[in-house]
mmCIF file of C-alpha atoms in Angstrom:
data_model
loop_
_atom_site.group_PDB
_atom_site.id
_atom_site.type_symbol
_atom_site.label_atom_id
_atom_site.label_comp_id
_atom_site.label_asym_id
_atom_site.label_seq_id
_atom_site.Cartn_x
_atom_site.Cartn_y
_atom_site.Cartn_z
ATOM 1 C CA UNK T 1 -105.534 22.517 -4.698
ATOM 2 C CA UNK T 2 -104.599 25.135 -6.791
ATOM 3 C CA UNK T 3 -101.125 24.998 -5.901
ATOM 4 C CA UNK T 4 -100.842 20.742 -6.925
ATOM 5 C CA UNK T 5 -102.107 21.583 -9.951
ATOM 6 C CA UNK T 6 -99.709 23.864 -10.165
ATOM 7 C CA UNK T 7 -96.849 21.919 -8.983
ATOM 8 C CA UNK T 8 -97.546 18.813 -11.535
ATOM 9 C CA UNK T 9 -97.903 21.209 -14.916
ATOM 10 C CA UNK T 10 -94.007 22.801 -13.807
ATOM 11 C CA UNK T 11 -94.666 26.058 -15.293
ATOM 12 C CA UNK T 12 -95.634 24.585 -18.551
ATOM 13 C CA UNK T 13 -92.834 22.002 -19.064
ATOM 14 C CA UNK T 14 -94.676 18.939 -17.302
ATOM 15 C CA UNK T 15 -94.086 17.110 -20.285
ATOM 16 C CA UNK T 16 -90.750 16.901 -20.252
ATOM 17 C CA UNK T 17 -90.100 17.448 -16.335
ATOM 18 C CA UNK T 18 -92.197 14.415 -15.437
ATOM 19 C CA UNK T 19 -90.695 12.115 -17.826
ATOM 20 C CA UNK T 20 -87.236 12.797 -16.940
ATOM 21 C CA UNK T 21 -87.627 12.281 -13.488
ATOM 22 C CA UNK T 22 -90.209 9.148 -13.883
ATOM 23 C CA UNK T 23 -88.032 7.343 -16.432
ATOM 24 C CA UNK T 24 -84.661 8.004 -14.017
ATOM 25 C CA UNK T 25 -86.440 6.569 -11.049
ATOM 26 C CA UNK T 26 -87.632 3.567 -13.399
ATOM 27 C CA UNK T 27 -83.996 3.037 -14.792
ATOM 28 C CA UNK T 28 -82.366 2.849 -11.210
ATOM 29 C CA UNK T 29 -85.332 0.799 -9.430
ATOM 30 C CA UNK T 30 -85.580 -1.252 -12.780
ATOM 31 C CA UNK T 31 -81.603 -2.077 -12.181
ATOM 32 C CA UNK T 32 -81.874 -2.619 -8.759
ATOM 33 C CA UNK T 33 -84.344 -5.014 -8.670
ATOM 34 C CA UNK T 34 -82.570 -6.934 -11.616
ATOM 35 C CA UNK T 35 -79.455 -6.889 -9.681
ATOM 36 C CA UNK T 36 -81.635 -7.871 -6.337
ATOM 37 C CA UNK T 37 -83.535 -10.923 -8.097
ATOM 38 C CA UNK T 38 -80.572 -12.260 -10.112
ATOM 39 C CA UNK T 39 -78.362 -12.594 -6.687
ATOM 40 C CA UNK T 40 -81.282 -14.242 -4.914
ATOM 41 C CA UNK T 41 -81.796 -16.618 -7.882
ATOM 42 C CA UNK T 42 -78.116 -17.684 -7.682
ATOM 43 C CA UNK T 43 -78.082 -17.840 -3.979
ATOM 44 C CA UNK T 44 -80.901 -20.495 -3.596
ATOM 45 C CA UNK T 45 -79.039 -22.365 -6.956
ATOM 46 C CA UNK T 46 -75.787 -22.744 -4.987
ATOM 47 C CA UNK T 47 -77.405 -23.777 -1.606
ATOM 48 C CA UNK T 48 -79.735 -26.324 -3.479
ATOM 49 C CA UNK T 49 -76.106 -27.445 -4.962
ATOM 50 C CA UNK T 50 -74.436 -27.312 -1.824
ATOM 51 C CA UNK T 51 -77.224 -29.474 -0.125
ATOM 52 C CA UNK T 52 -77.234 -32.219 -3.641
ATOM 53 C CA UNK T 53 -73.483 -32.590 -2.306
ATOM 54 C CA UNK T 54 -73.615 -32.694 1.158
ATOM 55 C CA UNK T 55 -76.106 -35.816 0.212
ATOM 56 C CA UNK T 56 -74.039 -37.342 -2.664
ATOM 57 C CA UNK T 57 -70.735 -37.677 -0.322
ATOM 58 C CA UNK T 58 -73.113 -39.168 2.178
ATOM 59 C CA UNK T 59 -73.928 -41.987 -0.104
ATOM 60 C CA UNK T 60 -70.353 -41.965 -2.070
ATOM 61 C CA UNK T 61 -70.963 -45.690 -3.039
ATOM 62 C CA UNK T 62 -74.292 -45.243 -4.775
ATOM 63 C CA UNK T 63 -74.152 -43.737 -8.698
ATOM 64 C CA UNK T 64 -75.639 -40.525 -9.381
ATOM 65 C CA UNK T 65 -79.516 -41.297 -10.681
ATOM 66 C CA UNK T 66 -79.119 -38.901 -13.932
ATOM 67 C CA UNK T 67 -75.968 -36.915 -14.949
ATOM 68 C CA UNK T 68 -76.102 -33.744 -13.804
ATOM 69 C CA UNK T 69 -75.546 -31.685 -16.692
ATOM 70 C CA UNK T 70 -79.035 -32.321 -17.499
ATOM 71 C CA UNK T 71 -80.662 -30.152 -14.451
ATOM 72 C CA UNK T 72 -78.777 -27.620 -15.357
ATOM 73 C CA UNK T 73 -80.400 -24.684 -16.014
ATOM 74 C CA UNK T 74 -79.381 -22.033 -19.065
ATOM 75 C CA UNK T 75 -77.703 -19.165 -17.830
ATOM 76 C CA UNK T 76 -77.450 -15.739 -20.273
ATOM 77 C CA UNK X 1 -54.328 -5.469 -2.340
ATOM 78 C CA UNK X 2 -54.791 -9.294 -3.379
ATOM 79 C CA UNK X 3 -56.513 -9.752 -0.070
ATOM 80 C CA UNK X 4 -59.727 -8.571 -0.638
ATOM 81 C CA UNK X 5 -58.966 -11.206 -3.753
ATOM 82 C CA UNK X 6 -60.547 -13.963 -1.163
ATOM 83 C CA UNK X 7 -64.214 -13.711 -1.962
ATOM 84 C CA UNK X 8 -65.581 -14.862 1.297
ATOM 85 C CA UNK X 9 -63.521 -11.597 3.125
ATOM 86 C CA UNK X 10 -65.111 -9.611 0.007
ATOM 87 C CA UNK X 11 -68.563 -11.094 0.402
ATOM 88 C CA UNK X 12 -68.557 -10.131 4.551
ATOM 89 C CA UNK X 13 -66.771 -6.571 4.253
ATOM 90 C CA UNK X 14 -69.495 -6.101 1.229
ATOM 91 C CA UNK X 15 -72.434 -6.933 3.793
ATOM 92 C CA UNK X 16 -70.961 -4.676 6.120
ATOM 93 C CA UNK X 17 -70.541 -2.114 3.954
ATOM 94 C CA UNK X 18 -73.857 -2.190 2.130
ATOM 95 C CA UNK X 19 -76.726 -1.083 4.863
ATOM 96 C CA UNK X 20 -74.683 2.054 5.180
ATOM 97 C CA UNK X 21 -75.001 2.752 1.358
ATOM 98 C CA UNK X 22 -78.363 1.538 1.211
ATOM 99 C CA UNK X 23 -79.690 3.432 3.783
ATOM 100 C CA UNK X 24 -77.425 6.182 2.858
ATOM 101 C CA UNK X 25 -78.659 6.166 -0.924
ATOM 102 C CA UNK X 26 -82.270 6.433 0.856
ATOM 103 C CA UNK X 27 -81.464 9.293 2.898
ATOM 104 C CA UNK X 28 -79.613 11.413 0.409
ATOM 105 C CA UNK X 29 -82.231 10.579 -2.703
ATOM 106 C CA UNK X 30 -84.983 11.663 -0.568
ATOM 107 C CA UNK X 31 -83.378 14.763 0.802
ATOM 108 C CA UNK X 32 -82.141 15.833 -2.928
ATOM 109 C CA UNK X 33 -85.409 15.229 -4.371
ATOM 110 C CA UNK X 34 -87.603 16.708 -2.186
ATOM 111 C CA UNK X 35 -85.099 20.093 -2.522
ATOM 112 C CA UNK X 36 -84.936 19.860 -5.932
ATOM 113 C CA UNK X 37 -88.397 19.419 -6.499
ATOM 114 C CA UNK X 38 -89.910 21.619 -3.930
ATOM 115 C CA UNK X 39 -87.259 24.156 -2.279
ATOM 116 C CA UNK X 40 -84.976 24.818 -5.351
ATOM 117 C CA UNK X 41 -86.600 27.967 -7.133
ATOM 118 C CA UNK X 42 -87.302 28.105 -10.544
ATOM 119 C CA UNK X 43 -84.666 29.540 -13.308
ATOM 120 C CA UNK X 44 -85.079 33.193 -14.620
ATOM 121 C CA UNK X 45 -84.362 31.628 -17.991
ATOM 122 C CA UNK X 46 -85.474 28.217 -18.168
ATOM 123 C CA UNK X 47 -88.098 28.392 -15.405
ATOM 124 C CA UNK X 48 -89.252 24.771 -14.221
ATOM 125 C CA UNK X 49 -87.472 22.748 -16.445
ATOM 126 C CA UNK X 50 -84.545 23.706 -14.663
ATOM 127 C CA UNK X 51 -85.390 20.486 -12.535
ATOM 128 C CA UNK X 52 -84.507 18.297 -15.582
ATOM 129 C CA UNK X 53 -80.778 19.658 -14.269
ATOM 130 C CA UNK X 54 -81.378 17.798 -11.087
ATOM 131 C CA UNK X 55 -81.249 13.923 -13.097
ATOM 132 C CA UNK X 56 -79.706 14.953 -16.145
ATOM 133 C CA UNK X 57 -76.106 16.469 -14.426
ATOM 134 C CA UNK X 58 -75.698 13.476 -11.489
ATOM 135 C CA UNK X 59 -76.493 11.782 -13.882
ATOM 136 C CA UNK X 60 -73.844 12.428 -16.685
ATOM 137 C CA UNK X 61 -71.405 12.512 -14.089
ATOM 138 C CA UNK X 62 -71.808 8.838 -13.070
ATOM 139 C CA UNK X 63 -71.720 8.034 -16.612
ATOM 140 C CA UNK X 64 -68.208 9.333 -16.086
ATOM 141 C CA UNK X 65 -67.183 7.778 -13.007
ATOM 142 C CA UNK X 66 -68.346 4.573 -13.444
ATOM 143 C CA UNK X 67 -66.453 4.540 -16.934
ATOM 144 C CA UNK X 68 -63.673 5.653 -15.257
ATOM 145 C CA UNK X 69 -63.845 3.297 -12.144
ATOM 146 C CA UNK X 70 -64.113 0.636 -15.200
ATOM 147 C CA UNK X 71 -61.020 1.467 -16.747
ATOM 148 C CA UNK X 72 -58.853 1.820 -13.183
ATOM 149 C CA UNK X 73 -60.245 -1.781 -12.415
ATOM 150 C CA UNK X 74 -59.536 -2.981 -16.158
ATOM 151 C CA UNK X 75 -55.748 -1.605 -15.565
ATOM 152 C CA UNK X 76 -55.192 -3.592 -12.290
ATOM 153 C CA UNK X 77 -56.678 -6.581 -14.112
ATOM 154 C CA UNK X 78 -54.358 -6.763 -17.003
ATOM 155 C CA UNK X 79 -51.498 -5.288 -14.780
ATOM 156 C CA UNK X 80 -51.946 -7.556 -11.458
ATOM 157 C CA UNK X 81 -54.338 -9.992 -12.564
ATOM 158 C CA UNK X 82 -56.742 -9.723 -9.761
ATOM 159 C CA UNK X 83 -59.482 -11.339 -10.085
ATOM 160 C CA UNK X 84 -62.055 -9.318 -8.497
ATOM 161 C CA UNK X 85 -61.078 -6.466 -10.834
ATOM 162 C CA UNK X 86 -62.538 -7.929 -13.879
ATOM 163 C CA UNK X 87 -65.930 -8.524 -11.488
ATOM 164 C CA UNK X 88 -66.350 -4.971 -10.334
ATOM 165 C CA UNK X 89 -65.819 -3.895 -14.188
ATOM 166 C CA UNK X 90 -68.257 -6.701 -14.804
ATOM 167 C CA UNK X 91 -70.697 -5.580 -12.609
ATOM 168 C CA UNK X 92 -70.335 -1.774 -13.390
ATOM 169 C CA UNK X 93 -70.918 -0.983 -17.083
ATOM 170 C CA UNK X 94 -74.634 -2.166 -16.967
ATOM 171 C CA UNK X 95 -75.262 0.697 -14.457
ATOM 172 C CA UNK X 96 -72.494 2.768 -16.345
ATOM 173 C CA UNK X 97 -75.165 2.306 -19.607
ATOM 174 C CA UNK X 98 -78.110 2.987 -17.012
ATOM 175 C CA UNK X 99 -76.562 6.350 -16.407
ATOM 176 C CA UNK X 100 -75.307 7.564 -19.831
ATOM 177 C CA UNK X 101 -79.031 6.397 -21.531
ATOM 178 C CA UNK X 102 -80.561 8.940 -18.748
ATOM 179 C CA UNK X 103 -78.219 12.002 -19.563
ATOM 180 C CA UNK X 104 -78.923 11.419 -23.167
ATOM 181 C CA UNK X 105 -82.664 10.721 -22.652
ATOM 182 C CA UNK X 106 -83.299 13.995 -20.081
ATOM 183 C CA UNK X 107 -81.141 15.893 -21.856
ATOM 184 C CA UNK X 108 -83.116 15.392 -24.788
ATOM 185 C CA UNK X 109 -86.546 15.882 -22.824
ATOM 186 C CA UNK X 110 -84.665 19.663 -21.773
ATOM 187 C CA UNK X 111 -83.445 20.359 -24.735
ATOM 188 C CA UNK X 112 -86.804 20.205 -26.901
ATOM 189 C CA UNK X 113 -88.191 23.103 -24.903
ATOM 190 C CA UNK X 114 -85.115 25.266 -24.147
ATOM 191 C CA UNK X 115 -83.196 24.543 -27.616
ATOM 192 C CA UNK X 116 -85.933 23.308 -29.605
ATOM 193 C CA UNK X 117 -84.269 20.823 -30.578
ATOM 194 C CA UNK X 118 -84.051 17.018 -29.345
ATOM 195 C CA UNK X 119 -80.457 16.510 -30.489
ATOM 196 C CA UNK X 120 -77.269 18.087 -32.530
ATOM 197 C CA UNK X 121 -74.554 16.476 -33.397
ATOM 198 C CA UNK X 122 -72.300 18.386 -31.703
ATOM 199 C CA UNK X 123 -69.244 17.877 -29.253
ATOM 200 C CA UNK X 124 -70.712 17.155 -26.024
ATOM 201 C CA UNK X 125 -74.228 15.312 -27.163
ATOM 202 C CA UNK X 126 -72.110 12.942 -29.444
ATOM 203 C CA UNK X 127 -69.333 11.950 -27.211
ATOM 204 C CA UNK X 128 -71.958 11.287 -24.625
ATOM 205 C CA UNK X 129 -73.391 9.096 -27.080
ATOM 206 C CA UNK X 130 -70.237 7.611 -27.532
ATOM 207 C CA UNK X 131 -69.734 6.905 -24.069
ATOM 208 C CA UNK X 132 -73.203 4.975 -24.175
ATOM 209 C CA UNK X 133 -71.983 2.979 -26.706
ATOM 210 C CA UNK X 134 -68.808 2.390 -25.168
ATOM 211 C CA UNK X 135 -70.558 0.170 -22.316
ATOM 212 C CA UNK X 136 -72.667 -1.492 -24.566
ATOM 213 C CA UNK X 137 -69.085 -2.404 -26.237
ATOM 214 C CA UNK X 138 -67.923 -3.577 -22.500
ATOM 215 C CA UNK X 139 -71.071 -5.476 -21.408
ATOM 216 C CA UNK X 140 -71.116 -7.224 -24.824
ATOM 217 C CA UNK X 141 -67.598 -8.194 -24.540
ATOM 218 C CA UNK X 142 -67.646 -9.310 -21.188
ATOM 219 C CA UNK X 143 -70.199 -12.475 -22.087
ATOM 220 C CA UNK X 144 -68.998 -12.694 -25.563
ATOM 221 C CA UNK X 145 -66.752 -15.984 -24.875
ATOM 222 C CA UNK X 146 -67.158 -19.039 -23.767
ATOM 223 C CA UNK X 147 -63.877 -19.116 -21.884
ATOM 224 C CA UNK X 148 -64.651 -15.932 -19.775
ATOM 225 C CA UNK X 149 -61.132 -14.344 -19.175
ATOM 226 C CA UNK X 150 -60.640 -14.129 -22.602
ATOM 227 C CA UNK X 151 -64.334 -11.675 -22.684
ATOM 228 C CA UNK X 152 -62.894 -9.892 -19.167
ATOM 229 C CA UNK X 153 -59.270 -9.240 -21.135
ATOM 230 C CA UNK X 154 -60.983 -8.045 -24.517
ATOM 231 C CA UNK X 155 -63.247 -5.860 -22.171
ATOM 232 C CA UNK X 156 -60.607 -4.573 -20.296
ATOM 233 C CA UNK X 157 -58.813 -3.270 -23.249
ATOM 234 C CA UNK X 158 -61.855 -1.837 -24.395
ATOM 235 C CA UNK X 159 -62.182 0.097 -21.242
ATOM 236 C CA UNK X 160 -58.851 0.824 -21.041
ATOM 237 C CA UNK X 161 -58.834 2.210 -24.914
ATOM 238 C CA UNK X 162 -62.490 4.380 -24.808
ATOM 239 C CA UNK X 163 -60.978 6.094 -21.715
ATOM 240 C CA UNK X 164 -59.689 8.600 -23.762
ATOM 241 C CA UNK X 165 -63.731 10.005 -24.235
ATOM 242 C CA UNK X 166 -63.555 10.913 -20.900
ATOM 243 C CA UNK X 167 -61.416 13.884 -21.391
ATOM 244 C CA UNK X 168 -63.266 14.520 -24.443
ATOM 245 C CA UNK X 169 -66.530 14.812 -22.793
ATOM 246 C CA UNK X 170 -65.366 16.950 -20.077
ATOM 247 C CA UNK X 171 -63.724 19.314 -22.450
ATOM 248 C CA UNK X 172 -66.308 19.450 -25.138
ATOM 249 C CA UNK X 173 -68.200 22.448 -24.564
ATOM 250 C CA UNK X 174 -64.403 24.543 -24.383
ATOM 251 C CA UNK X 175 -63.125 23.187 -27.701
ATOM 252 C CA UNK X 176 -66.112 23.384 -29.788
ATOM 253 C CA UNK X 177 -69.052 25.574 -30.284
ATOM 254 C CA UNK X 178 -71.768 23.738 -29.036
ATOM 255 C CA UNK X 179 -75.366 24.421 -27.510
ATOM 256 C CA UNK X 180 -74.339 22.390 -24.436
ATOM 257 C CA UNK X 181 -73.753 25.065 -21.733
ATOM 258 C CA UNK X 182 -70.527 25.501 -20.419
ATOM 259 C CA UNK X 183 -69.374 23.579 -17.125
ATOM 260 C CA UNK X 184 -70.818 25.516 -14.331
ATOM 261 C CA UNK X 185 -70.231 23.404 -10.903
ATOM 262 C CA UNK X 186 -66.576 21.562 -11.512
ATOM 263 C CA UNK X 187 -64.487 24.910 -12.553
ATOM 264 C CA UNK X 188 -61.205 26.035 -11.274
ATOM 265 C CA UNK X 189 -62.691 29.191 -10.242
ATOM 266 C CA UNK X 190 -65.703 28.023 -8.785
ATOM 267 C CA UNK X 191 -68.790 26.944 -9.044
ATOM 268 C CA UNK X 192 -71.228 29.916 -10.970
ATOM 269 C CA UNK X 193 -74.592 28.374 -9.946
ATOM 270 C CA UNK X 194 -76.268 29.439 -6.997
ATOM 271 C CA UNK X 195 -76.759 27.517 -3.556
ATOM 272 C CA UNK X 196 -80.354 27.051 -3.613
ATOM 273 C CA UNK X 197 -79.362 24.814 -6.885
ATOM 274 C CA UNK X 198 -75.861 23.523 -6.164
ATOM 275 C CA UNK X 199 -76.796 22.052 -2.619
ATOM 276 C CA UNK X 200 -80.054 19.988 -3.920
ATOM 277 C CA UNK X 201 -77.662 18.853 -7.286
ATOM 278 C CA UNK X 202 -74.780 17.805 -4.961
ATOM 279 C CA UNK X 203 -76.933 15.715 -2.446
ATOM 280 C CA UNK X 204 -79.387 13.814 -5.342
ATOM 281 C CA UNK X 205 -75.469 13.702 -6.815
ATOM 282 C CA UNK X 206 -74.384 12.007 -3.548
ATOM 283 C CA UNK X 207 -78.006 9.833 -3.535
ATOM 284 C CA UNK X 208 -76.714 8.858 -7.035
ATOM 285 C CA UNK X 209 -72.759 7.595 -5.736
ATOM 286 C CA UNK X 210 -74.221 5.674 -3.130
ATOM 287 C CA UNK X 211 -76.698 4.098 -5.022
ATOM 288 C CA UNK X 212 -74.110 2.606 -7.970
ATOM 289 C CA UNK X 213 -71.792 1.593 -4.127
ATOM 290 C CA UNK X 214 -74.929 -0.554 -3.182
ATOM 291 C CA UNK X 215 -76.043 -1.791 -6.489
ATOM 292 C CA UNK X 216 -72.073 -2.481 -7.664
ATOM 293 C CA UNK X 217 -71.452 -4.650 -4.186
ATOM 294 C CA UNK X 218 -74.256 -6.542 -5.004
ATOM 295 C CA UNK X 219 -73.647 -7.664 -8.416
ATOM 296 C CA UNK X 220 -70.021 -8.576 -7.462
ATOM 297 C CA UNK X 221 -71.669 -10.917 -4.967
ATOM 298 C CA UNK X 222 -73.944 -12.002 -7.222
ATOM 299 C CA UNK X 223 -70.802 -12.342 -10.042
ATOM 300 C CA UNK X 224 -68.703 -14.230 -7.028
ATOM 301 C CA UNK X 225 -71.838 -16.901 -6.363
ATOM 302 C CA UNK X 226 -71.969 -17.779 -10.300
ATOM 303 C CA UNK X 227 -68.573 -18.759 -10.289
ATOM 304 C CA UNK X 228 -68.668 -20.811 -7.532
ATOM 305 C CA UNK X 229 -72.263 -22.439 -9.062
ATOM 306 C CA UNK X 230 -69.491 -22.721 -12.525
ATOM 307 C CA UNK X 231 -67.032 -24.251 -10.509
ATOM 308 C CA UNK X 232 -69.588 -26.681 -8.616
ATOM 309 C CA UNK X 233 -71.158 -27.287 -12.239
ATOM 310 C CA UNK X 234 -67.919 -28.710 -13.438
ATOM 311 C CA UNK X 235 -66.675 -30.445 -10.538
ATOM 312 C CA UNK X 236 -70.495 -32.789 -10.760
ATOM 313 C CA UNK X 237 -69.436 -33.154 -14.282
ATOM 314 C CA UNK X 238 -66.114 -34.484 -13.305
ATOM 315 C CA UNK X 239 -66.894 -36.458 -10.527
ATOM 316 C CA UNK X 240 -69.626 -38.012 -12.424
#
C-alpha cells in the first residue's frame, strides 16, 4: 500500500505528472472519438441517401413529396 | 500517384491498413506507458517529473511531423492537383493542434516545478506557440469558404508558407539562449540520454505515429463520404 501511495504522489510532483499524462490521454481519446462519431454519422447519412434514391428511380414518374433541400441537415 | 486519387481504392487499402495501426497504436501505447511509468527510473535532477518527458517530447515531435506531412501534401496539391492531398491536410491539422496544445500544456505543467516558471518567451516556447497557431490558421482556412477549393488552396499556402517554423523550432535552443534544454535524442552524435529513458520515449513515440496513421485514415474516409453526401445533396437539388 505504501508503495501506491507512493507511486500516485511521483516524488512530490503529482500535480503536475498526473495532469500531463491525464489531459494527453483525454486530448487523443477526445479526438478519436470525434473522428469515430463524425464518420459514423456521415456513413448512416449517405446510406439513408443512397436508399431515398434507390426508391426515387423506382418511382421516376411520381414528384418528389417535399424538396429536398429542406431535410437537409446543417453541417459545420 | 493519381491512383490512390480513386476514393473507393483509398477507402479499401485504408481498411486494410487501419487494424494494423489500431492494434499497433494499442500495443505500442501500452508497452511505452507502462515503461515509462513504472520501469523508467527517476532523474538525478528532476526526479519524477521526468515522466512529463514521456508526453511532452512524442508529443512535440508530432506537432512537427504532422505540420510537415501538411505542407508535403499542400505542395502536391497546388503542384499536381490531387485531390486527396488537400483531404489528408484536411484531416491532419486538427490532430496537428491536438499535439502542439499538449507540448505547450505539459511543458508548462514541467516547467513550473523544474524552472519555476510556467512560460518565457523565449525561442523554443514561442515558436512552439507559433506552430499551434499555425494549425488553427490551417483548420480555419480550410472551412472558411463556401466554394471549398478555394479554403484547401488558401490552406495550402498557409502550410506551405509556416513551414519555415519548422526549422526554427528544431534549431531554437542552438541559436538562442533559452531555458529549453538542448536536443538530446535527434543529434548527429548521438543520442545523450540513457536507455532505460530513450527505449520507453521511442515506443510511447511510436504509440503516438501510429495513432495520428489510424486517426488520419479515418478522417479522410470520413472527408471522402461528405463529399459524396455534397455531391448527392446537389444532384437531389438538380434533379428536383
Amino acid at each position: 500500500m505504501e508503495k501506491v501511495t507512493a507511486f500516485f504522489q511521483m516524488g512530490g510532483y503529482a500535480a503536475f505528472v498526473w495532469p500531463s499524462l491525464g489531459l494527453t490521454v483525454a486530448v487523443m481519446s477526445g479526438l478519436l472519438i470525434a473522428t469515430l462519431r463524425q464518420l459514423r454519422g456521415r456513413q448512416r447519412r449517405l446510406a439513408e441517401l443512397e436508399a431515398a434514391g434507390a426508391q426515387r428511380r423506382r418511382r421516376a414518374a411520381s414528384p418528389p413529396a417535399a424538396p429536398p433541400g429542406e431535410t437537409r441537415e446543417a453541417r459545420p | 500517384m493519381h491512383r490512390f486519387a480513386n476514393p473507393a481504392r483509398f477507402t479499401r487499402i485504408a481498411d486494410r491498413v487501419l487494424p494494423f495501426a489500431a492494434g499497433g497504436a494499442v500495443l505500442a501505447l501500452a508497452l511505452g506507458f507502462y515503461l515509462a511509468l513504472f520501469v523508467s527510473p527517476a532523474d538525478y535532477q528532476q526526479g519524477e517529473s521526468v515522466r512529463i518527458m514521456y508526453v511532452h517530447v512524442p508529443s512535440a515531435w508530432m506537432a512537427m511531423v504532422i505540420y510537415v506531412a501538411i505542407a508535403l501534401a499542400s505542395a502536391v496539391a497546388l503542384i499536381w492537383r490531387h485531390p486527396l492531398a488537400d483531404l489528408a491536410a484536411k484531416a491532419s491539422s486538427p490532430i496537428g493542434a491536438g499535439f502542439a496544445f499538449l507540448t505547450l500544456v505539459t511543458g508548462s505543467l514541467w516547467g513550473r516545478p523544474m524552472w519555476g516558471t510556467w512560460w518565457e518567451w523565449d525561442g523554443r516556447l514561442t515558436s512552439m506557440l507559433i506552430l499551434f497557431f499555425l494549425y488553427l490558421g490551417h483548420m480555419a482556412l480550410m472551412n472558411a469558404f463556401e466554394d471549398s477549393q478555394r479554403g484547401y488552396r488558401a490552406a495550402s499556402i498557409l502550410a506551405l508558407v509556416g513551414v519555415v517554423n519548422i526549422p526554427i523550432i528544431k534549431f531554437s535552443v542552438d541559436w538562442w539562449s533559452t531555458l529549453h534544454q538542448p536536443t538530446s535524442v535527434m543529434r548527429l552524435d548521438g543520442p545523450t540520454i540513457h536507455p532505460s529513458m530513450l527505449w520507453p520515449l521511442l515506443i510511447v513515440a511510436l504509440g503516438f505515429k501510429l495513432y495520428y496513421l489510424t486517426v488520419v485514415l479515418l478522417r479522410i474516409k470520413s472527408e471522402l463520404i461528405a463529399a459524396r453526401l455534397r455531391a448527392l445533396d446537389l444532384a437531389m437539388v438538380k434533379g428536383s
